[in-house]
DNA sequence: AGATGGATAAGTGGATACACAAATTCAGGT
DNA sequence: ACCTGAATTTGTGTATCCACTTATCCATCT
């Protein structure tokens, strides 16, 4: 009988590998806004032909991470100030929804785990490594996943990827030991209270307040 | 001097044509949930090779409209009941955000135009043609566009495409002259009042209330 | 007769090859 | 010296080709 296999059994395909490779480059800042992504370079780098790379480009493009202009190739899509604000606006309502839907699944154990996420985040911020960004994402996504809404989680995760480079730049710029733990403790607090409506509002505010911090590091004008 | 051309100047590339072709097929129900999409068939049908078609598949997959399983091809992604509800939940917060942000740009002229959209929607519903679905979408997207948030609009539009087949099935199923005009007049009403907060809430409720109507037409279980 | 295993066909994923478009460079003219 | 325009080079977009996986069908065995 056909086994009901969970989707990614090995991430076999070459396109998938190219996709992960490029996304990693985008997140860590190896590929910067405005950079041209040359299929051949990337292909030889990970030992495949241009084809899977180009297919990966399409996916990345439809997630807004790169821009493909006909006959002019693929460039990394930097975010303008407006687009950074827009991304945070969208995140605020999506993650607000997520935390509201997650509330019924919040229990003591979950709250403890979230605390541990904050521990790791704080520790990373002290070492100065921009692992802080990764830990911060993990905290937010953890909450989102409790909503039990796969599409919602995917969309939010995609938005996080888009702003990750700017978070890293910002983190490297500000003087190190800022962990923003207090702001996130507030979230845990309201989740502990059990008030879903309020949790949504707090999450929204939390996210919207973050946007202005990154605005200074936006990419200039139009591509 | 390099002209600052707006993006789609002619929709030149073959991949774009394939993308549009397939998306149209998905929206109108030519390709139904679970159907297999065979690259060669589609390629010959629109007079190109399989490659651009495959690239189009990637984009459609990342928008959730199709599912690509390694070595097993591309099938149309039906929405389960849960996924339909999820889509409407996401739409509710995104379009709620959109209408809130649109409020400063609402004036008498815009309201008139929205009324005309409803006129067309009502007329289409009377003729029984499922143009109603298109008109209904146009009304919602018109509001979203006034928010002046391109990414937000794109995401919402993509969600609309995903549920369009189910709206059409539902429309063909219910007895014809239902236009849902009243429900949408309420939206215009609150927009006229100028209260952005309230407009967001009304939009949210409006959308969430729609979901259960479609639930009966969902695709069965997991792929 | 039903189930199981293997042969065969179909179709996907990936690589190479080729035509064409765009960018760049260099030469000539103003 | 700067601008203009043509040739070259670079790189994209598409087609064809090949290997390999998956599905189908039939024969054989229990």
XYZ file of C-alpha atoms (C1' of nucleotides) in Angstrom:
506
model
C 0.000 0.000 0.000
C 1.169 3.462 -0.839
C 2.860 4.874 2.198
C 1.526 8.236 3.304
C 5.000 9.699 3.305
C 5.638 13.114 4.758
C 6.737 15.445 2.016
C 10.457 16.144 2.118
C 12.117 12.770 2.165
C 15.691 13.843 1.586
C 15.011 16.993 -0.428
C 16.177 14.989 -3.391
C 15.833 17.359 -6.320
C 18.556 19.615 -7.612
C 16.204 22.563 -7.853
C 15.567 22.253 -4.132
C 19.273 22.293 -3.428
C 19.758 25.382 -5.569
C 16.814 27.043 -3.871
C 18.211 26.421 -0.388
C 21.674 27.515 -1.426
C 20.498 30.806 -2.857
C 18.102 31.490 -0.020
C 20.890 30.917 2.463
C 23.043 33.343 0.540
C 20.273 35.914 0.620
C 19.629 35.512 4.333
C 23.228 35.695 5.425
C 24.006 38.632 3.210
C 26.387 36.865 0.871
C 24.131 38.028 -1.937
C 23.256 41.658 -1.358
C 20.438 43.824 -2.658
C 21.075 44.726 -6.266
C 23.596 41.949 -6.843
C 23.224 40.050 -10.055
C 22.724 36.327 -9.675
C 24.420 34.599 -12.585
C 22.974 31.142 -13.199
C 26.227 29.700 -14.465
C 28.253 30.825 -11.458
C 25.818 29.370 -8.962
C 25.369 26.227 -11.013
C 29.040 25.353 -11.163
C 29.410 26.314 -7.528
C 27.047 23.620 -6.359
C 27.843 21.235 -9.159
C 24.832 21.249 -11.428
C 23.706 22.862 -14.660
C 21.943 26.193 -15.057
C 18.494 24.711 -15.405
C 17.626 23.874 -11.811
C 19.110 27.193 -10.766
C 16.815 29.053 -13.107
C 13.840 27.174 -11.767
C 14.886 28.123 -8.255
C 14.985 31.747 -9.431
C 11.316 31.528 -10.386
C 10.295 30.418 -6.953
C 12.440 33.034 -5.273
C 10.970 35.643 -7.580
C 7.409 34.736 -6.717
C 8.352 35.092 -3.060
C 9.682 38.530 -3.814
C 13.253 37.742 -2.840
C 14.676 38.339 -6.303
C 13.519 40.126 -9.424
C 13.738 38.612 -12.882
C 13.644 41.031 -15.776
C 13.264 39.504 -19.237
C 16.607 39.116 -20.975
C 18.305 40.970 -18.179
C 18.681 38.259 -15.611
C 18.061 37.921 -11.937
C 18.956 40.476 -9.287
C 18.530 40.422 -5.529
C 15.440 42.387 -4.580
C 16.328 44.990 -2.024
C 13.566 46.468 0.071
C 12.909 50.192 -0.034
C 11.884 51.996 3.133
C 8.263 51.756 2.074
C 8.606 48.046 1.415
C 10.183 47.433 4.815
C 7.273 49.201 6.478
C 4.849 47.279 4.293
C 6.448 43.982 5.235
C 6.106 44.759 8.918
C 2.504 45.856 8.447
C 1.718 42.549 6.795
C 3.659 40.615 9.418
C 1.778 42.416 12.163
C -1.641 41.289 11.030
C -0.547 37.790 10.010
C 1.328 37.089 13.224
C -1.467 38.754 15.155
C -3.847 36.267 13.595
C -1.409 33.455 14.282
C -1.078 34.160 17.971
C -4.842 34.503 18.336
C -5.340 31.111 16.730
C -2.472 29.655 18.737
C -3.953 30.608 22.087
C -6.011 27.442 22.634
C -2.816 25.412 22.295
C -0.810 27.399 24.798
C -0.004 25.623 28.025
C 2.654 25.807 30.708
C 5.001 23.598 28.770
C 4.803 25.748 25.667
C 5.416 28.901 27.667
C 8.497 27.302 29.175
C 9.796 26.438 25.739
C 9.250 29.987 24.598
C 11.211 31.210 27.612
C 14.037 28.955 26.562
C 13.928 30.516 23.109
C 14.383 33.912 24.723
C 17.271 32.544 26.774
C 19.023 31.449 23.643
C 18.238 34.759 21.976
C 19.714 36.704 24.872
C 22.797 34.532 24.994
C 23.363 34.967 21.260
C 23.047 38.727 21.576
C 25.731 38.769 24.250
C 28.208 36.864 22.152
C 27.581 39.456 19.478
C 27.058 36.890 16.801
C 24.091 37.671 14.658
C 22.670 34.318 15.588
C 20.404 36.646 17.510
C 18.461 37.087 14.295
C 17.977 33.352 13.912
C 16.875 32.922 17.523
C 14.486 35.823 17.258
C 12.920 34.284 14.180
C 12.651 30.939 15.907
C 10.716 32.521 18.757
C 8.218 34.161 16.447
C 7.814 31.130 14.208
C 7.345 28.877 17.211
C 4.271 30.865 18.168
C 3.007 30.870 14.605
C 3.352 27.132 14.314
C 1.105 26.660 17.323
C -1.691 28.175 15.272
C -1.775 24.968 13.287
C -2.183 26.857 10.009
C 0.416 25.657 7.492
C -0.201 28.281 4.830
C -0.125 31.057 7.359
C 3.178 29.827 8.752
C 4.687 29.576 5.298
C 3.755 33.136 4.407
C 5.089 34.506 7.656
C 8.307 32.542 7.317
C 8.778 33.936 3.828
C 8.406 37.488 5.121
C 11.000 36.783 7.801
C 13.455 35.655 5.159
C 12.925 38.868 3.234
C 13.792 41.124 6.141
C 16.533 38.951 7.594
C 19.392 40.704 5.789
C 18.254 44.048 7.148
C 17.943 42.661 10.664
C 21.516 41.408 10.416
C 22.827 44.724 9.177
C 20.952 46.493 11.939
C 22.212 44.054 14.533
C 25.789 44.539 13.399
C 25.316 48.278 13.488
C 23.811 48.857 16.922
C 26.103 48.285 19.853
C 25.969 44.732 20.846
C 24.241 43.681 24.009
C 20.719 44.537 23.078
C 18.543 41.513 23.349
C 15.049 42.977 23.277
C 14.091 40.390 25.814
C 11.658 42.635 27.676
C 9.590 43.310 24.567
C 9.176 39.601 24.032
C 8.461 38.816 27.661
C 5.395 40.994 27.249
C 4.185 38.582 24.591
C 4.644 35.580 26.845
C 2.866 37.468 29.592
C -0.247 38.144 27.543
C -0.239 34.586 26.240
C -0.173 33.365 29.818
C -3.195 35.518 30.581
C -5.214 33.540 28.060
C -6.852 36.538 26.411
C -6.680 35.829 22.685
C -8.009 39.210 21.591
C -5.439 40.995 23.667
C -2.648 38.721 22.514
C -3.434 39.637 18.916
C -3.258 43.326 19.697
C -0.017 43.032 21.658
C 1.605 41.051 18.867
C 0.533 43.600 16.300
C 1.925 46.466 18.287
C 5.128 44.593 19.020
C 5.812 44.049 15.339
C 4.796 47.468 14.084
C 7.083 49.101 16.639
C 10.053 47.228 15.227
C 9.808 48.555 11.694
C 11.256 52.054 12.187
C 14.465 50.589 13.591
C 15.313 49.013 10.239
C 14.155 51.847 8.037
C 17.556 53.512 7.994
C 19.151 50.497 6.391
C 16.781 50.222 3.461
C 17.949 49.905 -0.112
C 17.761 53.022 -2.230
C 15.017 53.788 -4.744
C 13.683 51.653 -7.545
C 15.537 48.913 -9.251
C 18.872 57.182 -21.320
C 17.564 54.034 -19.757
C 13.809 54.286 -19.629
C 12.310 53.592 -16.239
C 9.941 51.068 -17.706
C 7.077 49.697 -15.669
C 7.498 45.976 -15.236
C 5.304 44.037 -17.665
C 6.026 45.554 -21.029
C 4.257 43.114 -23.286
C 4.604 40.003 -21.099
C 7.354 38.991 -23.446
C 8.720 35.741 -22.060
C 7.390 32.303 -22.811
C 7.353 31.363 -19.144
C 4.999 34.252 -18.502
C 2.658 33.057 -21.234
C 2.657 29.542 -19.829
C 2.024 30.905 -16.356
C -0.959 32.928 -17.477
C -2.346 30.062 -19.522
C -2.199 27.606 -16.649
C -3.485 30.087 -14.116
C -6.438 30.828 -16.369
C -7.122 27.139 -16.623
C -7.011 26.820 -12.865
C -9.309 29.783 -12.276
C -11.937 28.782 -14.775
C -11.966 25.166 -13.708
C -10.537 23.680 -16.858
C -7.864 22.139 -14.670
C -9.520 20.643 -11.622
C -8.156 19.699 -8.212
C -6.141 16.495 -8.485
C -5.675 16.738 -12.250
C -2.233 16.011 -13.502
C -0.591 18.753 -15.502
C 1.586 17.242 -18.188
C 4.279 19.647 -19.397
C 4.330 18.264 -22.929
C 0.584 18.612 -23.425
C 0.521 22.208 -22.253
C 3.711 23.045 -24.120
C 2.442 21.876 -27.512
C -0.915 23.455 -26.797
C 0.549 26.937 -26.589
C 3.372 26.252 -29.006
C 6.523 26.133 -26.922
C 8.804 23.562 -25.376
C 8.387 21.937 -21.977
C 10.964 24.071 -20.254
C 9.102 27.342 -19.796
C 6.078 25.325 -18.705
C 8.112 23.639 -16.007
C 9.351 27.000 -14.814
C 5.782 28.217 -14.642
C 4.999 25.168 -12.502
C 7.556 26.312 -9.945
C 5.933 29.685 -9.544
C 2.472 28.185 -9.326
C 3.746 25.721 -6.742
C 5.199 28.424 -4.555
C 1.834 30.184 -4.693
C 0.211 26.978 -3.556
C -1.860 26.516 -6.695
C -0.205 23.253 -7.728
C 1.874 20.621 -6.007
C 5.062 19.217 -7.491
C 6.186 15.874 -6.169
C 9.663 14.752 -7.187
C 9.544 12.440 -10.168
C 5.786 12.311 -10.002
C 4.870 15.464 -11.782
C 2.585 18.368 -11.147
C -0.965 18.097 -9.900
C -3.569 20.765 -9.235
C -3.697 21.528 -5.526
C -7.222 21.249 -4.247
C -8.086 22.977 -0.996
C -9.350 20.912 1.905
C -12.038 22.313 4.169
C -9.400 23.395 6.643
C -7.402 25.095 3.926
C -10.442 26.980 2.678
C -11.087 28.266 6.169
C -7.432 29.106 6.545
C -7.428 31.041 3.298
C -10.382 33.101 4.425
C -8.791 33.739 7.804
C -5.687 35.064 6.092
C -7.743 37.088 3.636
C -9.724 38.599 6.487
C -6.707 40.098 8.237
C -4.916 41.102 5.039
C -7.931 42.786 3.471
C -8.795 44.261 6.862
C -5.355 45.822 6.891
C -5.789 46.917 3.294
C -9.047 48.737 3.871
C -7.675 50.446 6.970
C -4.709 51.716 5.001
C -6.946 52.652 2.091
C -9.172 54.904 4.160
C -7.171 58.114 3.707
C -7.559 57.729 -0.044
C -11.286 57.229 -0.036
C -13.330 60.068 -1.485
C -16.720 60.501 -3.103
C -15.405 59.556 -6.502
C -13.924 56.306 -5.271
C -17.125 55.391 -3.489
C -19.047 55.970 -6.703
C -16.698 53.714 -8.582
C -17.130 51.011 -5.982
C -20.894 51.315 -6.364
C -20.478 50.784 -10.082
C -18.499 47.632 -9.328
C -21.455 46.395 -7.314
C -23.783 47.266 -10.161
C -21.779 45.133 -12.522
C -21.616 42.363 -9.943
C -25.377 42.391 -9.522
C -25.990 42.415 -13.238
C -23.649 39.474 -13.755
C -25.405 37.515 -11.038
C -28.738 38.028 -12.780
C -27.512 36.726 -16.096
C -26.352 33.688 -14.185
C -22.916 33.753 -15.721
C -20.192 33.184 -13.210
C -18.741 36.519 -14.215
C -20.127 37.330 -10.808
C -16.970 35.836 -9.371
C -14.788 38.115 -11.454
C -16.793 41.198 -10.547
C -16.730 40.309 -6.892
C -12.970 39.954 -7.007
C -12.650 43.269 -8.798
C -14.570 45.003 -6.028
C -12.350 43.602 -3.309
C -9.128 44.199 -5.186
C -10.151 47.749 -5.999
C -10.293 48.503 -2.293
C -6.990 46.768 -1.680
C -5.267 48.742 -4.395
C -6.254 51.975 -2.710
C -4.047 50.954 0.192
C -1.072 51.672 -2.023
C 0.763 48.571 -0.799
C 1.928 46.523 -3.787
C 3.066 43.448 -1.893
C -0.114 43.345 0.108
C -2.194 43.534 -3.046
C -0.204 40.764 -4.687
C -0.670 38.418 -1.769
C -4.373 39.073 -1.575
C -4.794 38.631 -5.308
C -3.015 35.289 -5.111
C -5.397 34.113 -2.402
C -8.337 35.128 -4.552
C -7.022 33.015 -7.398
C -6.753 30.015 -5.117
C -10.370 30.129 -4.028
C -11.803 31.198 -7.368
C -12.603 27.659 -8.567
C -14.576 26.987 -5.410
C -16.461 30.263 -5.716
C -17.414 29.300 -9.253
C -18.609 25.848 -8.232
C -20.566 27.366 -5.386
C -22.059 30.003 -7.661
C -23.152 27.384 -10.180
C -24.658 25.342 -7.381
C -26.774 27.894 -5.524
C -29.862 29.130 -7.280
C -28.965 32.046 -9.381
C -30.057 35.499 -8.422
C -27.981 35.939 -5.327
C -25.822 38.968 -5.635
C -24.711 39.554 -2.047
C -25.013 43.246 -2.760
C -26.256 44.124 0.706
C -23.212 42.610 2.391
C -20.962 44.742 0.251
C -23.006 47.892 0.647
C -22.195 47.638 4.329
C -18.524 47.951 3.408
C -19.139 51.065 1.352
C -21.188 52.457 4.200
C -18.433 52.110 6.765
C -15.879 53.465 4.333
C -18.070 56.509 3.842
C -18.145 57.019 7.604
C -14.383 57.515 7.585
C -13.704 55.324 10.613
C -10.653 53.276 9.658
C -10.685 51.069 12.739
C -14.284 50.161 12.161
C -13.747 49.577 8.470
C -11.059 47.035 9.293
C -13.381 45.163 11.622
C -16.281 45.180 9.183
C -14.069 43.876 6.385
C -12.743 41.109 8.604
C -16.205 39.995 9.590
C -17.472 40.207 6.047
C -14.785 37.858 4.811
C -14.870 35.387 7.674
C -18.616 35.007 7.259
C -18.159 33.915 3.659
C -15.956 30.918 4.341
C -18.590 28.430 5.563
C -20.549 28.815 2.325
C -17.726 27.227 0.350
C -16.770 24.553 2.837
C -19.136 21.996 1.345
C -17.345 22.105 -1.977
C -13.866 21.414 -0.644
C -11.604 18.760 -2.083
C -11.310 15.534 -0.134
C -8.470 14.678 2.254
C -4.755 14.715 1.674
C -3.074 14.283 -1.611
C -8.681 -16.509 -8.760
C -5.849 -13.416 -6.496
C -1.466 -11.861 -5.620
C 3.283 -11.091 -6.838
C 7.081 -10.051 -9.601
C 9.184 -8.517 -13.732
C 9.166 -6.359 -18.402
C 7.758 -2.413 -20.872
C 6.140 2.074 -21.589
C 5.565 6.731 -20.111
C 7.154 10.823 -18.079
C 10.145 13.562 -15.188
C 14.612 15.803 -13.987
C 18.712 17.393 -15.628
C 22.471 18.605 -19.170
C 24.035 20.266 -23.317
C 23.563 23.062 -27.425
C 22.024 26.965 -29.997
C 19.734 31.420 -31.243
C 19.040 35.906 -29.802
C 19.044 40.057 -26.945
C 21.552 43.319 -24.236
C 25.638 45.450 -22.352
C 30.125 46.944 -23.086
C 33.952 48.457 -25.452
C 36.298 50.711 -28.891
C 36.727 53.464 -32.996
C 35.413 57.280 -35.570
C 33.303 61.640 -36.146
C 31.941 66.219 -34.594
C 37.281 65.987 -25.303
C 32.833 64.256 -25.695
C 29.283 62.079 -27.934
C 27.733 58.565 -31.244
C 27.422 54.247 -33.296
C 29.019 49.704 -34.566
C 31.279 45.296 -33.299
C 32.263 42.090 -29.805
C 31.313 39.750 -25.792
C 28.540 38.212 -22.320
C 24.585 36.037 -20.725
C 19.741 34.937 -21.131
C 15.883 32.139 -23.145
C 14.441 28.063 -25.471
C 14.864 23.541 -27.658
C 16.523 19.002 -27.976
C 18.524 15.046 -25.885
C 19.595 11.496 -22.395
C 19.346 9.024 -17.974
C 16.590 7.467 -14.508
C 12.425 7.029 -11.803
C 7.708 5.718 -11.633
C 3.600 3.643 -13.328
C 1.278 0.039 -16.021
C 0.440 -4.307 -17.720
C 1.007 -9.017 -18.262
C 2.745 -13.486 -17.068
C 3.607 -16.643 -13.548
C 3.235 -18.744 -9.127
C 0.716 -19.950 -5.062
